[in-house]
Short mmCIF file of C-alpha atoms in Angstrom, two decimals:
data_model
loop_
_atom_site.label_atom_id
_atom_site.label_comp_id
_atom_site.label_asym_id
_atom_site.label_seq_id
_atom_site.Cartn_x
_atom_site.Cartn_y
_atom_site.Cartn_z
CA UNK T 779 31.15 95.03 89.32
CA UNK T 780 31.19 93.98 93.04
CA UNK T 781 31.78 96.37 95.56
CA UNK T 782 35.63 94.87 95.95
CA UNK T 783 36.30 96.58 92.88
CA UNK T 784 34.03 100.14 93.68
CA UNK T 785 34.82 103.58 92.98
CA UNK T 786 35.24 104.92 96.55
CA UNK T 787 38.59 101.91 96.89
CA UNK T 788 40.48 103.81 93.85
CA UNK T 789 43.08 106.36 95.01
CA UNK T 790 43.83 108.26 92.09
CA UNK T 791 42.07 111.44 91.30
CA UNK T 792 39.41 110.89 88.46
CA UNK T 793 37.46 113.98 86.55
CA UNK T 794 39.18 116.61 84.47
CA UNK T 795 42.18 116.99 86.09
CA UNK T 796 43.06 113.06 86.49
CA UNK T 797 42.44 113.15 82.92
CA UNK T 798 45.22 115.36 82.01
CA UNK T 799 47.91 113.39 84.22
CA UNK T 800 46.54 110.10 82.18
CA UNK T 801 47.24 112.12 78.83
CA UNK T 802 50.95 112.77 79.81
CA UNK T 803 51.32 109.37 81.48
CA UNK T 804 49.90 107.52 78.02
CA UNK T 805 52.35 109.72 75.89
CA UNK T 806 55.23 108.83 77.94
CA UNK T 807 54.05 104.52 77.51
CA UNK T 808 53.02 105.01 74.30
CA UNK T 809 55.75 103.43 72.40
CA UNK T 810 56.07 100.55 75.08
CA UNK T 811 52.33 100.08 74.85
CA UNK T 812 51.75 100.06 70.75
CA UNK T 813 54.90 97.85 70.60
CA UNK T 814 53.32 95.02 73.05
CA UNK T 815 49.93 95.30 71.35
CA UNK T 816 52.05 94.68 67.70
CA UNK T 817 53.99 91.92 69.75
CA UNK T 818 50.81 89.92 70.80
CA UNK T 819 49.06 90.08 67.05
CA UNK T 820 46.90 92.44 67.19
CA UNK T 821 45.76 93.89 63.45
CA UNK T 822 43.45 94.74 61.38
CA UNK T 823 39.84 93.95 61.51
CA UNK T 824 39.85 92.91 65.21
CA UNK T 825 37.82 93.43 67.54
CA UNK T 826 39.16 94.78 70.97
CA UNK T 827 37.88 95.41 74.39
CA UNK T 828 39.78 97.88 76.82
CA UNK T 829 38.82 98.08 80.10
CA UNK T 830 39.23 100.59 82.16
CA UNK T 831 40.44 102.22 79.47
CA UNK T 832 40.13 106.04 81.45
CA UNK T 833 40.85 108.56 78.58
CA UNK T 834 40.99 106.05 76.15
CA UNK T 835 44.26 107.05 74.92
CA UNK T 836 45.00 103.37 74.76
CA UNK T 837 41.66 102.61 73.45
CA UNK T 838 42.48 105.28 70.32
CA UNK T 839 46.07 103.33 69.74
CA UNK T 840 44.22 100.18 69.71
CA UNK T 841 41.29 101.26 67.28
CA UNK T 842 43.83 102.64 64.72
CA UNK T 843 45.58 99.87 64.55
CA UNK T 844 42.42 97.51 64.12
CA UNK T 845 41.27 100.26 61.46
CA UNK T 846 38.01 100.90 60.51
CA UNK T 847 36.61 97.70 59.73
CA UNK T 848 37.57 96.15 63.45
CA UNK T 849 36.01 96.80 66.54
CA UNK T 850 37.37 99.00 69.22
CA UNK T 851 35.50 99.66 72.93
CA UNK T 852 36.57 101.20 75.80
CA UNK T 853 35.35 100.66 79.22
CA UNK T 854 35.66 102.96 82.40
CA UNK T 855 33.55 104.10 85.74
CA UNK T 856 34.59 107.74 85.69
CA UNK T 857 31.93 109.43 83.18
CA UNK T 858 33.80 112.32 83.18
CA UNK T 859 36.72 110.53 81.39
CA UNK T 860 34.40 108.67 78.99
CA UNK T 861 32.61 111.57 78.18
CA UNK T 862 35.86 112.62 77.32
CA UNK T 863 37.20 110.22 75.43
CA UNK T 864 34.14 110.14 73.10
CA UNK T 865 34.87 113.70 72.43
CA UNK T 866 38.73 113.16 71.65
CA UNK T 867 37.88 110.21 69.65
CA UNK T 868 35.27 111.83 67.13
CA UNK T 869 37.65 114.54 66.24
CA UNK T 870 40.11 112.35 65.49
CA UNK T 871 38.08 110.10 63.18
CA UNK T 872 38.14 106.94 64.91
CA UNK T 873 35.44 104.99 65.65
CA UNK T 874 35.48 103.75 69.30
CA UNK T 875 33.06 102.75 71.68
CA UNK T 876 32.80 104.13 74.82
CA UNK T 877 30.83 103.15 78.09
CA UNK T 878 30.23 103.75 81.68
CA UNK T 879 30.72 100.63 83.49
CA UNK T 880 31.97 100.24 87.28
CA UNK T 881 32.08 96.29 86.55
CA UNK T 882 34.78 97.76 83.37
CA UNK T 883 33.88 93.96 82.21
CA UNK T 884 30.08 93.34 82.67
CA UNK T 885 28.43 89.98 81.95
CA UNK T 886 28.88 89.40 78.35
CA UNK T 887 28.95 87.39 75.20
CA UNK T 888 33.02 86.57 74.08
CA UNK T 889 33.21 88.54 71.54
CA UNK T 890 36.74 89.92 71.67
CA UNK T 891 40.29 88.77 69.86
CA UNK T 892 42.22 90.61 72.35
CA UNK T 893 40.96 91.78 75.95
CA UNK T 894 43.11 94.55 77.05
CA UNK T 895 43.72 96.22 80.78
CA UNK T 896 46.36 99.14 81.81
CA UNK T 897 47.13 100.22 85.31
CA UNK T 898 43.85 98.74 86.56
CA UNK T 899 44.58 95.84 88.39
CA UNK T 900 47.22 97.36 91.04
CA UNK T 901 44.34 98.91 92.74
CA UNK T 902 41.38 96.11 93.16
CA UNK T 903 40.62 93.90 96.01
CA UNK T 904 40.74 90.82 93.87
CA UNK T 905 42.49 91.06 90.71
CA UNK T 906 41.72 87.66 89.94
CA UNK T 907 38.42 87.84 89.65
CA UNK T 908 38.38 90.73 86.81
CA UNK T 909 41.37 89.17 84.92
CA UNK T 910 38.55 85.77 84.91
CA UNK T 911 35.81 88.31 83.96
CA UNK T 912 38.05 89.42 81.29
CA UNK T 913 38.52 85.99 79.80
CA UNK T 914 34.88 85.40 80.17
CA UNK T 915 34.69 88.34 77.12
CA UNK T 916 37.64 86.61 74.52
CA UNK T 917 36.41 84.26 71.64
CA UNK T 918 38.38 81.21 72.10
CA UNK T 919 42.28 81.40 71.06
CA UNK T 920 41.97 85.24 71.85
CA UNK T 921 44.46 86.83 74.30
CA UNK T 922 44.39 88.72 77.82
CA UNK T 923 46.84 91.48 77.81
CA UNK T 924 47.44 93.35 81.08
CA UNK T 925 50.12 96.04 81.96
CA UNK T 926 50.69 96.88 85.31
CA UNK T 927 52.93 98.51 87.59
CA UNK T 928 55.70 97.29 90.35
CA UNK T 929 56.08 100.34 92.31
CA UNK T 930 59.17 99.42 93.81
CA UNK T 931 60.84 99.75 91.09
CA UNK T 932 61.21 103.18 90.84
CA UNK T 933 64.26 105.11 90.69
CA UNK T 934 65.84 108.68 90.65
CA UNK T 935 69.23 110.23 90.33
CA UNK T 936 70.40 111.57 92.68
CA UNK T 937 68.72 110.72 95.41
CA UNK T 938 65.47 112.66 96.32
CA UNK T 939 64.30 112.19 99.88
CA UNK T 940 61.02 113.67 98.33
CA UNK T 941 61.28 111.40 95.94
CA UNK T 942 61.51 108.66 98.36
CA UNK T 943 58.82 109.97 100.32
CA UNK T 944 56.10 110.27 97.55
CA UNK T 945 57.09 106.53 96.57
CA UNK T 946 56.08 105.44 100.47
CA UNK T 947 53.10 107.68 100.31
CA UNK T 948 51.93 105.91 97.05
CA UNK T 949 52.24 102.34 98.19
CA UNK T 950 51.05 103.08 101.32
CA UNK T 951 47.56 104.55 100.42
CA UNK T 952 47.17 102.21 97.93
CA UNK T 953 47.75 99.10 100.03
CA UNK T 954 45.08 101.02 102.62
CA UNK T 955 42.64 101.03 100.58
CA UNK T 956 42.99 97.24 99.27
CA UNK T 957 45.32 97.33 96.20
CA UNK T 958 48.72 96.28 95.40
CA UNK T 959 51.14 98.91 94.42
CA UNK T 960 53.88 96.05 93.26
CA UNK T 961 51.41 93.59 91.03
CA UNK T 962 53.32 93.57 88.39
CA UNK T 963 55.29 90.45 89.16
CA UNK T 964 52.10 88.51 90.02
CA UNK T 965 50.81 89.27 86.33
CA UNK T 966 51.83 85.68 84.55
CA UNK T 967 50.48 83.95 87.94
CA UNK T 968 46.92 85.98 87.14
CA UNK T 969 46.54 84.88 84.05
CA UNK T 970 47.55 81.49 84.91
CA UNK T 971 45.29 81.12 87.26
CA UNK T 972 42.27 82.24 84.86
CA UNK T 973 43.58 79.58 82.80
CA UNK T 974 45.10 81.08 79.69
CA UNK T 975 47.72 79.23 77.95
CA UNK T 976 51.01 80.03 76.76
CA UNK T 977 51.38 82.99 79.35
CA UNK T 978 54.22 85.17 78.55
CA UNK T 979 55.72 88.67 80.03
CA UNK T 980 58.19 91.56 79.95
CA UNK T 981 59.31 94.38 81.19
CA UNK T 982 59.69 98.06 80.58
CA UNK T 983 60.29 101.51 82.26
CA UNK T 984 60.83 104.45 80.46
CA UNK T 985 62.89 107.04 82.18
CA UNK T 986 64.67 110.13 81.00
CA UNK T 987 66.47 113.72 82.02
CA UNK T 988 63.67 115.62 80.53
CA UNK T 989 60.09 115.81 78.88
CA UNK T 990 56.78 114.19 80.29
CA UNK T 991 58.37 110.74 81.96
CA UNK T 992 59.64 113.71 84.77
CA UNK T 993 56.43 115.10 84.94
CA UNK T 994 54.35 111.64 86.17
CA UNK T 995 55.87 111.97 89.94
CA UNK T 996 54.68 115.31 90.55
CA UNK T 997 51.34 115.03 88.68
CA UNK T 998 50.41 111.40 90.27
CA UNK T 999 51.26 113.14 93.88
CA UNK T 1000 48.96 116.04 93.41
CA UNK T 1001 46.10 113.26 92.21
CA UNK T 1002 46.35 111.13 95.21
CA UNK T 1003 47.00 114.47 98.01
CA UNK T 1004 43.12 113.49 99.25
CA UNK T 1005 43.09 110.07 99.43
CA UNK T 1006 46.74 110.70 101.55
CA UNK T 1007 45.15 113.11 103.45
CA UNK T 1008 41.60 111.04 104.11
CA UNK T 1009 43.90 107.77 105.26
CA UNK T 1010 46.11 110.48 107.68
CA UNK T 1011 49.25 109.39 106.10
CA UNK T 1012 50.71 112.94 105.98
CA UNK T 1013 49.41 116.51 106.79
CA UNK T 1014 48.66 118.72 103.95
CA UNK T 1015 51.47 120.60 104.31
CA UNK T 1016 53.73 118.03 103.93
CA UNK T 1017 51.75 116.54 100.85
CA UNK T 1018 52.40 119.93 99.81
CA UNK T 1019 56.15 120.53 100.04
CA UNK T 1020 56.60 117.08 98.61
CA UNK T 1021 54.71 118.31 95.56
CA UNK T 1022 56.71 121.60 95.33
CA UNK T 1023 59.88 119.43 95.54
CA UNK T 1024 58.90 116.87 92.98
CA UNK T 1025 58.78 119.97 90.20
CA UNK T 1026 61.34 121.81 91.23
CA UNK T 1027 63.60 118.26 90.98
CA UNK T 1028 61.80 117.49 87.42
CA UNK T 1029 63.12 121.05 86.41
CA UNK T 1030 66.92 120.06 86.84
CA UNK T 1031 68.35 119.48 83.67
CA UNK T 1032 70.56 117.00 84.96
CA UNK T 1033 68.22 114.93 87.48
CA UNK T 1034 67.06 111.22 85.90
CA UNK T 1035 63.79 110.12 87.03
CA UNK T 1036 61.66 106.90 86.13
CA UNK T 1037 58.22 106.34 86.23
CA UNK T 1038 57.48 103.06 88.05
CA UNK T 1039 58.51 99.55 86.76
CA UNK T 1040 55.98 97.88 84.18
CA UNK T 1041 55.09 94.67 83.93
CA UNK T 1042 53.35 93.20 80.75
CA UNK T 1043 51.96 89.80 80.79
CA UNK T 1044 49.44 87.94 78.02
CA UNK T 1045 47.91 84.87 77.71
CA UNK T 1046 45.78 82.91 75.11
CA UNK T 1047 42.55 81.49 75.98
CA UNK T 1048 42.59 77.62 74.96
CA UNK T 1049 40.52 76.57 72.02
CA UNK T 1050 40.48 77.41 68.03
#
């Protein structure tokens, strides 16, 4: 990995307790996700990469649907999380691998069908050049997939200046420290640009009145309160009361709230 794409740039809490908001967060895409992974053929017998796979919730969708006879690894730079996901993996009797990596895709052989990446590229420097490492790992007619998020399209009803406010505080800390809260449109022009043919997208955003999809605002504000703080983009008592408010509005029956717009995009790498 080069230092565009280091540890110290990422604004989300990592460790134990970014964990659990990536646990809630993965059930609430989980449908979304195993659909577009069905959609794009992957099956049985296939081998996988995920990278920056974090929990590996996604990595665990992906290795049961490959099944025991395909190859499933997952990729992250938070040890914590991998350690982790090794853990939750084993007791559920599915054979992933799991490594430490701060490159997420190293120097390899291509060895991978399908080369998979969720929520990662919103916060590098250069996108580009870890969608190209990411081809660098597919076998030749094997496909990028990449989900990532366009901030702006969140929504709430009814309005929620705290709402509003954790939205600005969001794309504002992740823009200071070099990312791009609204990639998701630039997705197909990525994986053009790495050269993949027959680039396709879509888009979903799961929102609801209740459950774990209310849940992701309030969690993903209390994960990125320090790198707020660090950048002086609020004080901590504001960071605070907009936390507070985020629950208490997640705790009205009657209040709709998305989580950000997704954007999935895949390509095929040219050749047999």
């Amino acid at each position: 990995m080069t230092s565009r794409m280091a540890h110290s740039h990422y604004v989300i809490r990592g460790g134990l307790e970014g964990r659990e908001r990536l646990r809630i967060l993965s059930r609430v895409m989980r449908p979304t996700t195993r659909s577009l992974l069905e959609r794009v053929g992957l099956g049985a017998e296939m081998a996988c990469l995920d990278v920056g796979c974090g929990g590996g919730d996604a990595t665990c969708e992906i290795a049961r649907i490959v099944g025991p006879r395909g190859r499933t690894v997952g990729v992250d730079m938070d040890a914590t999380k991998i350690e982790l996901a090794r853990s939750e993996a084993t007791e559920a009797g599915l054979a992933v691998e799991f490594r430490v990596s701060d490159a997420g895709t190293s120097a390899g052989a291509a060895e991978f069908e399908v080369v998979y990446a969720r929520f990662l590229l919103t916060h590098l420097r250069d996108p580009a050049a870890l969608v190209a490492q990411m081809v660098g790992h597919l076998r030749p007619g094997g496909t990028v997939v990449v989900e990532d998020i366009d901030f702006r399209g969140h929504f709430c009803h009814p309005d929620s200046p705290a709402f509003g406010r954790y939205v600005d505080l969001y794309s504002q800390v992740v823009r200071r420290r070099g990312g791009d809260p609204d990639i998701g449109p630039r997705l197909p022009s990525l994986l053009h640009g790495a050269g993949l043919a027959d680039v396709q997208m879509n888009v979903v955003q799961p929102a609801g009145m209740a459950g774990d999809v209310k849940l992701i605002a309030p969690l993903t504000m209390e994960n990125i309160a320090e790198a707020v703080l660090t950048e002086e983009l609020a004080s901590r008592e504001e960071v605070d009361d907009v936390v507070r408010e985020l629950y208490a509005f997640a705790e009205d029956p009657r209040a709709v709230v998305s989580v950000p717009r997704v954007v999935q995009a895949w390509g095929r790498r040219p050749g047999s």
